[in-house]
Amino acid sequence: MSIGVRARIALGAAFKHFWLSLLVAAVAAALVLGLWYPSPYGKLSGGFALFGLLVIVDVICGPLLTLVVFDLRKPRSELIRDIGIIVLIQVAALVYGFYSIAQARPIFLAYEGNRFRVVSMADIQVDELPRALPALRKISYIGPRLVGVKLLETDDAEYRDSIMLSMQGIHPAFRPERWVHYESQLVDLQAALRSISVLKTKHPIAIDSINEVLSRHDLTEQNAGYLPLTASKAHPSDWVVIVERSSGLPRAYLPLDGW
């Protein structure tokens, strides 16, 4: 068998491997970006970067390895072994990648006084979940849930310790014992919302984008407000949450500095 013939056969095998890997990646995309990281959490929590790494390993590296090792001149058992090792490497990388993505996935969008904060699985201690309210102990696999956060008053005995924990990066939204039902903080949320006109003043070049988002969600400057949105330290970015005042529900997100 000439080198040219061997190369064509190996290229065909690698091409088939590529399409199979692409199919797996498409299923993974539906799970990761559709359920675990719905927009805009892919950007906020690093889901796009993690998923991109997963795709590179699965869709590119596997077929390339097949292109290198596929040779019909090899004994059948040896060829099956080589392809099997490649598939095993891909499966191992896929399992590890999914585990990493699952651990970093956002589980709550928490209202925390003067902001919203994205809470990922990696931000909390799983063994502290029993300290949360019964309805909030179950971690979602279908995107983040809304949750409120109980903040302490300055005269509370635990206030100083709470500040120290926050300075260490363990914010109130990361502590299950502080989680409360989102609806219970509706009045506080409505009072904390900032005026859309203020956001437009801060970002005059984004006025068209703000108006487009309001129109798309049947909102106006009068019946909507905003709060800053804080994501993880690993993926810092400036975003705001556009909230419907009457219901207190987040309706849209914009990549703007809200402070």
mmCIF file of C-alpha atoms in Angstrom:
data_model
loop_
_atom_site.group_PDB
_atom_site.id
_atom_site.type_symbol
_atom_site.label_atom_id
_atom_site.label_comp_id
_atom_site.label_asym_id
_atom_site.label_seq_id
_atom_site.Cartn_x
_atom_site.Cartn_y
_atom_site.Cartn_z
ATOM 1 C CA MET A 1 0.000 0.000 0.000
ATOM 2 C CA SER A 2 1.471 3.341 -1.063
ATOM 3 C CA ILE A 3 1.778 6.276 1.306
ATOM 4 C CA GLY A 4 -0.821 8.178 -0.740
ATOM 5 C CA VAL A 5 -3.384 5.376 -0.525
ATOM 6 C CA ARG A 6 -2.758 4.921 3.184
ATOM 7 C CA ALA A 7 -3.175 8.664 3.724
ATOM 8 C CA ARG A 8 -6.513 8.722 1.858
ATOM 9 C CA ILE A 9 -7.862 5.774 3.853
ATOM 10 C CA ALA A 10 -6.676 7.293 7.156
ATOM 11 C CA LEU A 11 -8.169 10.639 6.176
ATOM 12 C CA GLY A 12 -11.516 8.971 5.483
ATOM 13 C CA ALA A 13 -11.451 7.247 8.874
ATOM 14 C CA ALA A 14 -10.514 10.487 10.595
ATOM 15 C CA PHE A 15 -13.325 12.289 8.758
ATOM 16 C CA LYS A 16 -15.882 9.743 10.002
ATOM 17 C CA HIS A 17 -14.459 10.055 13.486
ATOM 18 C CA PHE A 18 -14.772 13.827 13.210
ATOM 19 C CA TRP A 19 -18.486 13.671 12.352
ATOM 20 C CA LEU A 20 -19.194 11.262 15.191
ATOM 21 C CA SER A 21 -17.302 13.511 17.585
ATOM 22 C CA LEU A 22 -19.188 16.535 16.259
ATOM 23 C CA LEU A 23 -22.475 14.759 16.960
ATOM 24 C CA VAL A 24 -21.392 14.126 20.540
ATOM 25 C CA ALA A 25 -20.357 17.782 20.846
ATOM 26 C CA ALA A 26 -23.773 18.914 19.573
ATOM 27 C CA VAL A 27 -25.523 16.832 22.251
ATOM 28 C CA ALA A 28 -23.124 18.240 24.836
ATOM 29 C CA ALA A 29 -23.852 21.783 23.634
ATOM 30 C CA ALA A 30 -27.581 21.258 24.080
ATOM 31 C CA LEU A 31 -26.990 20.109 27.654
ATOM 32 C CA VAL A 32 -24.303 22.583 28.698
ATOM 33 C CA LEU A 33 -25.461 25.776 26.998
ATOM 34 C CA GLY A 34 -29.160 24.987 26.960
ATOM 35 C CA LEU A 35 -29.676 23.723 30.519
ATOM 36 C CA TRP A 36 -26.652 24.410 32.698
ATOM 37 C CA TYR A 37 -25.520 27.735 31.249
ATOM 38 C CA PRO A 38 -28.513 29.514 29.691
ATOM 39 C CA SER A 39 -27.720 32.961 28.318
ATOM 40 C CA PRO A 40 -25.910 34.995 29.591
ATOM 41 C CA TYR A 41 -24.403 32.582 32.120
ATOM 42 C CA GLY A 42 -22.125 31.021 29.528
ATOM 43 C CA LYS A 43 -20.214 34.291 29.500
ATOM 44 C CA LEU A 44 -20.689 35.183 33.143
ATOM 45 C CA SER A 45 -19.624 31.846 34.625
ATOM 46 C CA GLY A 46 -17.078 30.737 32.058
ATOM 47 C CA GLY A 47 -19.287 28.101 30.456
ATOM 48 C CA PHE A 48 -18.213 29.051 26.933
ATOM 49 C CA ALA A 49 -14.519 28.687 27.770
ATOM 50 C CA LEU A 50 -14.999 25.345 29.502
ATOM 51 C CA PHE A 51 -17.209 24.036 26.736
ATOM 52 C CA GLY A 52 -14.725 25.251 24.122
ATOM 53 C CA LEU A 53 -11.978 23.214 25.766
ATOM 54 C CA LEU A 54 -14.254 20.184 25.795
ATOM 55 C CA VAL A 55 -15.001 20.583 22.085
ATOM 56 C CA ILE A 56 -11.315 20.975 21.190
ATOM 57 C CA VAL A 57 -10.417 17.742 22.932
ATOM 58 C CA ASP A 58 -13.401 15.785 21.630
ATOM 59 C CA VAL A 59 -13.794 17.100 18.070
ATOM 60 C CA ILE A 60 -10.230 17.903 17.070
ATOM 61 C CA CYS A 61 -7.784 15.775 19.032
ATOM 62 C CA GLY A 62 -9.646 12.473 18.583
ATOM 63 C CA PRO A 63 -9.879 12.591 14.763
ATOM 64 C CA LEU A 64 -6.286 13.836 14.514
ATOM 65 C CA LEU A 65 -5.073 10.858 16.524
ATOM 66 C CA THR A 66 -7.130 8.568 14.281
ATOM 67 C CA LEU A 67 -5.464 10.132 11.233
ATOM 68 C CA VAL A 68 -2.056 9.347 12.727
ATOM 69 C CA VAL A 69 -2.630 5.742 13.824
ATOM 70 C CA PHE A 70 -5.117 4.414 11.256
ATOM 71 C CA ASP A 71 -3.308 2.007 8.936
ATOM 72 C CA LEU A 72 -4.941 -1.050 7.342
ATOM 73 C CA ARG A 73 -1.537 -2.734 7.109
ATOM 74 C CA LYS A 74 -1.659 -3.236 10.862
ATOM 75 C CA PRO A 75 -3.067 -6.496 12.235
ATOM 76 C CA ARG A 76 -6.796 -6.086 12.899
ATOM 77 C CA SER A 77 -6.374 -6.603 16.651
ATOM 78 C CA GLU A 78 -3.686 -3.918 16.811
ATOM 79 C CA LEU A 79 -5.806 -1.438 14.831
ATOM 80 C CA ILE A 80 -8.820 -2.058 17.071
ATOM 81 C CA ARG A 81 -6.600 -1.594 20.125
ATOM 82 C CA ASP A 82 -5.219 1.722 18.844
ATOM 83 C CA ILE A 83 -8.640 3.114 17.962
ATOM 84 C CA GLY A 84 -10.000 1.829 21.271
ATOM 85 C CA ILE A 85 -7.297 3.692 23.187
ATOM 86 C CA ILE A 86 -8.145 6.901 21.324
ATOM 87 C CA VAL A 87 -11.857 6.499 22.108
ATOM 88 C CA LEU A 88 -11.013 5.738 25.741
ATOM 89 C CA ILE A 89 -8.941 8.935 25.954
ATOM 90 C CA GLN A 90 -11.826 10.901 24.448
ATOM 91 C CA VAL A 91 -14.358 9.396 26.850
ATOM 92 C CA ALA A 92 -12.098 10.090 29.831
ATOM 93 C CA ALA A 93 -11.606 13.705 28.701
ATOM 94 C CA LEU A 94 -15.351 14.046 28.114
ATOM 95 C CA VAL A 95 -16.232 12.730 31.580
ATOM 96 C CA TYR A 96 -13.655 14.978 33.253
ATOM 97 C CA GLY A 97 -14.793 17.948 31.187
ATOM 98 C CA PHE A 98 -18.439 17.407 32.075
ATOM 99 C CA TYR A 99 -17.548 17.070 35.729
ATOM 100 C CA SER A 100 -15.591 20.337 35.662
ATOM 101 C CA ILE A 101 -18.401 22.117 33.825
ATOM 102 C CA ALA A 102 -21.009 20.734 36.227
ATOM 103 C CA GLN A 103 -18.987 21.929 39.220
ATOM 104 C CA ALA A 104 -18.712 25.436 37.777
ATOM 105 C CA ARG A 105 -22.338 25.708 36.644
ATOM 106 C CA PRO A 106 -24.470 28.528 38.075
ATOM 107 C CA ILE A 107 -27.114 27.275 40.513
ATOM 108 C CA PHE A 108 -28.592 30.533 41.848
ATOM 109 C CA LEU A 109 -29.097 34.107 40.799
ATOM 110 C CA ALA A 110 -29.134 35.685 44.240
ATOM 111 C CA TYR A 111 -30.526 39.066 45.207
ATOM 112 C CA GLU A 112 -27.971 40.356 47.703
ATOM 113 C CA GLY A 113 -28.991 43.790 48.939
ATOM 114 C CA ASN A 114 -27.644 46.206 46.324
ATOM 115 C CA ARG A 115 -26.848 43.714 43.583
ATOM 116 C CA PHE A 116 -27.510 40.358 42.045
ATOM 117 C CA ARG A 117 -24.816 37.733 42.441
ATOM 118 C CA VAL A 118 -24.282 34.574 40.409
ATOM 119 C CA VAL A 119 -23.755 31.589 42.704
ATOM 120 C CA SER A 120 -22.038 28.601 41.128
ATOM 121 C CA MET A 121 -21.775 25.072 42.441
ATOM 122 C CA ALA A 122 -18.107 25.715 43.219
ATOM 123 C CA ASP A 123 -18.985 28.710 45.411
ATOM 124 C CA ILE A 124 -20.764 26.720 48.100
ATOM 125 C CA GLN A 125 -19.864 23.997 50.578
ATOM 126 C CA VAL A 126 -22.077 21.022 49.804
ATOM 127 C CA ASP A 127 -21.936 19.804 53.401
ATOM 128 C CA GLU A 128 -23.565 23.087 54.476
ATOM 129 C CA LEU A 129 -26.662 22.582 52.327
ATOM 130 C CA PRO A 130 -28.658 21.098 55.249
ATOM 131 C CA ARG A 131 -28.455 24.553 56.844
ATOM 132 C CA ALA A 132 -30.573 26.017 54.032
ATOM 133 C CA LEU A 133 -34.356 26.162 54.058
ATOM 134 C CA PRO A 134 -35.793 22.757 53.013
ATOM 135 C CA ALA A 135 -37.098 24.087 49.682
ATOM 136 C CA LEU A 136 -33.683 25.489 48.788
ATOM 137 C CA ARG A 137 -31.516 22.469 49.577
ATOM 138 C CA LYS A 138 -31.998 20.735 46.253
ATOM 139 C CA ILE A 139 -29.493 21.912 43.652
ATOM 140 C CA SER A 140 -30.904 22.440 40.184
ATOM 141 C CA TYR A 141 -29.521 20.820 37.038
ATOM 142 C CA ILE A 142 -31.678 22.898 34.705
ATOM 143 C CA GLY A 143 -30.267 26.374 35.120
ATOM 144 C CA PRO A 144 -30.001 28.819 38.003
ATOM 145 C CA ARG A 145 -32.920 29.539 40.331
ATOM 146 C CA LEU A 146 -33.805 32.854 41.924
ATOM 147 C CA VAL A 147 -33.018 33.166 45.604
ATOM 148 C CA GLY A 148 -32.918 35.938 48.170
ATOM 149 C CA VAL A 149 -30.146 36.526 50.678
ATOM 150 C CA LYS A 150 -30.669 37.576 54.275
ATOM 151 C CA LEU A 151 -28.244 40.354 55.196
ATOM 152 C CA LEU A 152 -27.381 41.105 58.814
ATOM 153 C CA GLU A 153 -27.891 44.430 60.533
ATOM 154 C CA THR A 154 -24.907 46.234 62.048
ATOM 155 C CA ASP A 155 -26.130 45.463 65.567
ATOM 156 C CA ASP A 156 -26.309 41.723 64.904
ATOM 157 C CA ALA A 157 -23.842 39.662 66.964
ATOM 158 C CA GLU A 158 -22.616 37.855 63.822
ATOM 159 C CA TYR A 159 -22.236 40.989 61.702
ATOM 160 C CA ARG A 160 -18.469 41.340 62.232
ATOM 161 C CA ASP A 161 -17.826 37.685 61.413
ATOM 162 C CA SER A 162 -19.982 38.024 58.303
ATOM 163 C CA ILE A 163 -17.901 40.965 57.083
ATOM 164 C CA MET A 164 -14.693 38.982 57.622
ATOM 165 C CA LEU A 165 -16.069 36.063 55.621
ATOM 166 C CA SER A 166 -17.059 38.397 52.791
ATOM 167 C CA MET A 167 -13.536 39.839 52.742
ATOM 168 C CA GLN A 168 -12.298 36.272 52.255
ATOM 169 C CA GLY A 169 -14.589 35.872 49.239
ATOM 170 C CA ILE A 170 -17.286 33.919 51.073
ATOM 171 C CA HIS A 171 -20.161 36.280 50.376
ATOM 172 C CA PRO A 172 -23.568 35.940 52.058
ATOM 173 C CA ALA A 173 -25.001 34.523 48.814
ATOM 174 C CA PHE A 174 -22.516 31.635 49.113
ATOM 175 C CA ARG A 175 -23.770 30.608 52.564
ATOM 176 C CA PRO A 176 -26.821 28.297 52.502
ATOM 177 C CA GLU A 177 -28.029 29.429 55.932
ATOM 178 C CA ARG A 178 -28.536 32.910 54.474
ATOM 179 C CA TRP A 179 -30.734 31.841 51.567
ATOM 180 C CA VAL A 180 -34.372 32.887 51.724
ATOM 181 C CA HIS A 181 -37.237 32.664 49.292
ATOM 182 C CA TYR A 182 -36.864 35.281 46.570
ATOM 183 C CA GLU A 183 -40.471 36.428 46.893
ATOM 184 C CA SER A 184 -39.942 37.296 50.567
ATOM 185 C CA GLN A 185 -37.592 40.118 49.569
ATOM 186 C CA LEU A 186 -39.734 41.667 46.859
ATOM 187 C CA VAL A 187 -40.350 44.912 48.769
ATOM 188 C CA ASP A 188 -36.644 45.368 49.533
ATOM 189 C CA LEU A 189 -35.757 44.596 45.934
ATOM 190 C CA GLN A 190 -38.237 47.101 44.556
ATOM 191 C CA ALA A 191 -36.809 49.780 46.830
ATOM 192 C CA ALA A 192 -33.230 48.957 45.795
ATOM 193 C CA LEU A 193 -33.834 49.078 42.038
ATOM 194 C CA ARG A 194 -32.073 51.896 40.248
ATOM 195 C CA SER A 195 -33.647 54.016 37.554
ATOM 196 C CA ILE A 196 -33.136 53.073 33.910
ATOM 197 C CA SER A 197 -32.562 56.762 33.193
ATOM 198 C CA VAL A 198 -29.494 56.619 35.434
ATOM 199 C CA LEU A 199 -28.163 53.679 33.420
ATOM 200 C CA LYS A 200 -28.665 55.624 30.196
ATOM 201 C CA THR A 201 -26.849 58.622 31.661
ATOM 202 C CA LYS A 202 -23.918 56.427 32.660
ATOM 203 C CA HIS A 203 -23.769 54.755 29.241
ATOM 204 C CA PRO A 204 -24.959 57.181 26.550
ATOM 205 C CA ILE A 205 -23.485 55.058 23.773
ATOM 206 C CA ALA A 206 -25.624 52.110 24.945
ATOM 207 C CA ILE A 207 -28.967 53.948 24.907
ATOM 208 C CA ASP A 208 -30.098 52.200 21.724
ATOM 209 C CA SER A 209 -29.223 48.786 23.201
ATOM 210 C CA ILE A 210 -31.069 49.606 26.421
ATOM 211 C CA ASN A 211 -34.154 50.793 24.530
ATOM 212 C CA GLU A 212 -34.078 47.695 22.318
ATOM 213 C CA VAL A 213 -33.982 45.384 25.343
ATOM 214 C CA LEU A 214 -36.818 47.266 27.050
ATOM 215 C CA SER A 215 -38.953 47.115 23.902
ATOM 216 C CA ARG A 216 -38.260 43.426 23.357
ATOM 217 C CA HIS A 217 -39.531 42.618 26.853
ATOM 218 C CA ASP A 218 -42.463 45.075 26.823
ATOM 219 C CA LEU A 219 -40.812 47.240 29.462
ATOM 220 C CA THR A 220 -40.447 50.995 29.886
ATOM 221 C CA GLU A 221 -38.210 53.248 31.944
ATOM 222 C CA GLN A 222 -41.090 53.616 34.397
ATOM 223 C CA ASN A 223 -41.924 49.954 35.001
ATOM 224 C CA ALA A 224 -38.367 48.632 34.990
ATOM 225 C CA GLY A 225 -35.220 49.157 37.016
ATOM 226 C CA TYR A 226 -31.765 47.657 37.202
ATOM 227 C CA LEU A 227 -29.144 46.387 39.607
ATOM 228 C CA PRO A 228 -25.482 45.489 39.076
ATOM 229 C CA LEU A 229 -24.709 41.828 38.481
ATOM 230 C CA THR A 230 -21.629 40.263 40.063
ATOM 231 C CA ALA A 231 -20.230 36.997 38.722
ATOM 232 C CA SER A 232 -17.318 34.866 39.883
ATOM 233 C CA LYS A 233 -13.800 36.134 40.531
ATOM 234 C CA ALA A 234 -12.522 33.792 37.841
ATOM 235 C CA HIS A 235 -14.684 35.533 35.222
ATOM 236 C CA PRO A 236 -15.028 39.171 36.281
ATOM 237 C CA SER A 237 -17.212 41.285 34.058
ATOM 238 C CA ASP A 238 -19.581 44.221 34.245
ATOM 239 C CA TRP A 239 -23.245 43.369 33.739
ATOM 240 C CA VAL A 240 -26.598 44.669 34.881
ATOM 241 C CA VAL A 241 -29.913 42.909 35.426
ATOM 242 C CA ILE A 242 -33.020 44.615 34.048
ATOM 243 C CA VAL A 243 -35.879 43.912 36.464
ATOM 244 C CA GLU A 244 -39.613 44.357 36.096
ATOM 245 C CA ARG A 245 -40.601 46.488 39.079
ATOM 246 C CA SER A 246 -44.066 45.038 39.712
ATOM 247 C CA SER A 247 -43.060 41.373 39.775
ATOM 248 C CA GLY A 248 -39.415 41.774 40.788
ATOM 249 C CA LEU A 249 -38.431 39.286 38.104
ATOM 250 C CA PRO A 250 -35.200 39.665 36.104
ATOM 251 C CA ARG A 251 -36.168 40.140 32.474
ATOM 252 C CA ALA A 252 -32.922 40.917 30.658
ATOM 253 C CA TYR A 253 -29.166 41.283 31.048
ATOM 254 C CA LEU A 254 -26.765 43.808 29.553
ATOM 255 C CA PRO A 255 -22.939 43.879 29.600
ATOM 256 C CA LEU A 256 -22.728 47.312 31.243
ATOM 257 C CA ASP A 257 -21.118 48.615 34.413
ATOM 258 C CA GLY A 258 -23.957 49.147 36.868
ATOM 259 C CA TRP A 259 -22.013 50.703 39.718
#
